Amino acid sequence: MQKKRQTNAARSEAMRARLLAAARKLFADQGFAETGTPQIVKEADVTRGALYHHFADKTALFRTVVEAEAQNVSQEIQAAAGSSSTDLDDGACAYFKAMSVPGRVRILLRDGPAVLGHTEMNRIDAGAGGSTLLAALEIWRPDLAEPVRQRLAALLSAAFDRAALAIAEGDDVAPWLDAISVLSEGTIEPR
């Protein structure tokens, strides 16, 4: 029996997946600044030409890794907290668990803003977890005007990120969850 040959599209997609996996590993372990494209192509076992066929440069590759990580976080939160959850505490637990994956804090909260800038990170977040938080606020606080809800979502997102950074540096999760509960009682529950 003859082996089935891969199509060019399948080979190209497999090569792109190897590049993304290698880049994610290196960015998580070493950070963006310390990771060079020669390391990435060696880790992925592809040529430099293959890297530049799929990505304009290292920053474009990093942006794709960040987008994938943000989507993974969003999916993990939705799976853990449930799409119909009306409890900010459930979302916080799910977020902290999702952010505990090795390398995520470095990629999304340290290097992401430093390399891509806050505007681009906000755009990426809006397409991932940020939209989930905003949708929840529409349920929790329909009394608020849309611009206020958007700013509240941004503030809550910043609080979650600050907590995730502290937890990654060794802080205990429990006091952060307690703080989220207090925050929830004071801002999320309608008066």
Coordinates of C-alpha atoms in Angstrom, one line a residue:
M1 CA 0.0 0.0 0.0
Q2 CA 1.3 3.4 -0.9
K3 CA 1.7 6.2 1.7
K4 CA -0.6 9.1 1.2
R5 CA 1.4 12.3 0.4
Q6 CA 0.6 15.4 2.4
T7 CA -0.7 18.3 0.4
N8 CA 1.3 21.5 0.3
A9 CA -1.3 23.2 2.5
A10 CA -1.0 20.4 5.1
R11 CA 2.8 20.6 5.1
S12 CA 2.7 24.4 5.4
E13 CA 0.2 24.2 8.3
A14 CA 2.3 21.6 10.1
M15 CA 5.4 23.8 9.7
R16 CA 3.5 26.8 11.0
A17 CA 2.3 24.7 14.0
R18 CA 5.9 23.6 14.8
L19 CA 7.1 27.3 14.6
L20 CA 4.3 28.4 17.0
A21 CA 5.0 25.6 19.4
A22 CA 8.8 26.2 19.4
A23 CA 8.3 30.0 19.8
R24 CA 5.8 29.6 22.6
K25 CA 8.2 27.3 24.5
L26 CA 11.1 29.7 24.0
F27 CA 9.2 32.9 24.7
A28 CA 7.7 31.3 27.9
D29 CA 11.1 30.0 29.1
Q30 CA 13.4 32.9 28.1
G31 CA 11.2 35.8 27.3
F32 CA 10.9 37.8 24.0
A33 CA 14.2 39.7 24.3
E34 CA 16.3 36.7 25.0
T35 CA 14.8 34.5 22.2
G36 CA 16.4 34.8 18.8
T37 CA 15.0 33.6 15.5
P38 CA 17.9 31.1 15.1
Q39 CA 16.8 29.4 18.3
I40 CA 13.2 29.3 17.1
V41 CA 14.1 27.7 13.8
K42 CA 16.4 25.2 15.4
E43 CA 13.8 24.2 18.0
A44 CA 11.1 23.9 15.3
D45 CA 13.5 22.0 13.0
V46 CA 12.7 24.3 10.1
T47 CA 14.7 26.7 7.9
R48 CA 14.9 30.4 8.5
G49 CA 13.1 30.8 5.1
A50 CA 10.2 28.9 6.5
L51 CA 10.0 31.2 9.5
Y52 CA 9.9 34.3 7.2
H53 CA 7.4 32.6 4.8
H54 CA 4.9 32.3 7.6
F55 CA 5.8 35.4 9.7
A56 CA 7.1 38.8 8.7
D57 CA 9.5 38.9 11.7
K58 CA 9.9 37.8 15.3
T59 CA 7.4 40.3 16.5
A60 CA 4.7 39.0 14.2
L61 CA 5.4 35.5 15.4
F62 CA 5.2 36.7 19.0
R63 CA 1.9 38.5 18.3
T64 CA 0.4 35.2 17.0
V65 CA 1.6 33.3 20.1
V66 CA 0.0 36.0 22.3
E67 CA -3.3 35.8 20.4
A68 CA -3.3 32.0 20.8
E69 CA -2.5 32.3 24.5
A70 CA -5.3 34.9 25.0
Q71 CA -7.8 32.6 23.2
N72 CA -6.7 29.6 25.3
V73 CA -7.2 31.6 28.5
S74 CA -10.6 32.7 27.4
Q75 CA -11.6 29.1 26.5
E76 CA -10.3 27.8 29.8
I77 CA -12.3 30.4 31.8
Q78 CA -15.5 29.6 29.9
A79 CA -15.0 25.9 30.4
A80 CA -14.2 26.3 34.1
A81 CA -16.6 29.0 35.1
G82 CA -19.3 28.2 32.6
S83 CA -20.7 30.6 30.1
S84 CA -23.8 31.3 32.2
S85 CA -22.0 32.0 35.4
T86 CA -23.1 35.2 37.1
D87 CA -20.4 35.1 39.8
L88 CA -17.3 37.2 39.5
D89 CA -15.6 34.9 42.0
D90 CA -16.1 31.9 39.7
G91 CA -14.5 33.9 36.9
A92 CA -11.6 35.0 39.1
C93 CA -10.9 31.4 40.1
A94 CA -11.0 30.3 36.5
Y95 CA -8.7 33.2 35.4
F96 CA -6.1 32.5 38.0
K97 CA -6.1 28.8 37.2
A98 CA -5.7 29.6 33.4
M99 CA -2.9 32.0 34.1
S100 CA -1.1 29.4 36.2
V101 CA 0.0 27.6 33.0
P102 CA 3.8 28.0 32.9
G103 CA 4.9 30.9 30.8
R104 CA 1.5 32.6 30.4
V105 CA 2.1 35.5 32.8
R106 CA 5.4 36.2 31.1
I107 CA 3.9 36.1 27.6
L108 CA 0.6 37.9 28.3
L109 CA 1.3 40.2 31.2
R110 CA 5.0 41.1 31.0
D111 CA 6.3 40.7 27.5
G112 CA 3.1 41.2 25.6
P113 CA 2.6 44.9 26.7
A114 CA 6.3 45.6 26.5
V115 CA 6.6 44.3 22.9
L116 CA 3.2 44.9 21.4
G117 CA 2.1 47.9 23.5
H118 CA -1.0 48.3 25.6
T119 CA -3.2 49.3 22.6
E120 CA -2.5 46.1 20.8
M121 CA -2.8 44.0 23.9
N122 CA -6.2 45.6 24.6
R123 CA -7.3 44.8 21.0
I124 CA -6.2 41.2 21.5
D125 CA -7.9 41.0 24.9
A126 CA -11.1 42.5 23.4
G127 CA -11.3 39.5 21.1
A128 CA -10.7 37.0 23.9
G129 CA -11.4 37.2 27.6
G130 CA -12.2 40.9 27.6
S131 CA -15.3 40.4 25.6
T132 CA -16.4 37.7 28.1
L133 CA -16.0 40.1 31.0
L134 CA -17.9 42.9 29.2
A135 CA -20.8 40.5 28.3
A136 CA -21.0 39.4 32.0
L137 CA -21.2 43.1 33.0
E138 CA -24.1 43.6 30.7
I139 CA -25.9 40.9 32.7
W140 CA -24.7 42.0 36.1
R141 CA -25.1 45.7 35.6
P142 CA -27.6 46.5 32.9
D143 CA -28.3 49.8 34.7
L144 CA -24.9 51.2 33.7
A145 CA -24.4 53.1 30.5
E146 CA -22.3 51.2 27.9
P147 CA -19.2 53.5 28.2
V148 CA -19.2 53.0 32.0
R149 CA -19.5 49.2 31.6
Q150 CA -16.6 49.3 29.1
R151 CA -14.4 51.2 31.6
L152 CA -15.5 49.0 34.5
A153 CA -14.5 45.9 32.4
A154 CA -11.1 47.5 31.8
L155 CA -10.6 48.2 35.5
L156 CA -11.6 44.7 36.5
S157 CA -9.3 43.2 33.9
A158 CA -6.4 45.3 35.2
A159 CA -7.2 44.1 38.8
F160 CA -7.2 40.5 37.6
D161 CA -3.9 41.0 35.8
R162 CA -2.3 42.6 38.8
A163 CA -3.4 39.7 41.0
A164 CA -2.2 37.1 38.4
L165 CA 1.2 38.8 38.4
A166 CA 1.4 38.7 42.2
I167 CA 0.3 35.1 42.3
A168 CA 2.9 34.2 39.7
E169 CA 5.6 35.8 42.0
G170 CA 4.5 33.5 44.9
D171 CA 1.6 35.3 46.5
D172 CA -1.2 33.1 48.0
V173 CA -4.3 33.0 45.8
A174 CA -6.8 33.1 48.7
P175 CA -6.3 36.7 49.7
W176 CA -6.7 37.8 46.1
L177 CA -9.9 35.8 45.8
D178 CA -11.1 37.5 49.0
A179 CA -10.3 40.9 47.5
I180 CA -12.2 40.0 44.3
S181 CA -15.2 39.2 46.5
V182 CA -15.0 42.6 48.2
L183 CA -14.6 44.2 44.8
S184 CA -17.6 42.3 43.5
E185 CA -19.8 43.3 46.4
G186 CA -18.9 46.9 46.0
T187 CA -19.1 47.4 42.3
I188 CA -20.8 44.5 40.5
E189 CA -23.9 44.0 42.6
P190 CA -26.5 46.6 41.6
R191 CA -27.5 49.1 44.3

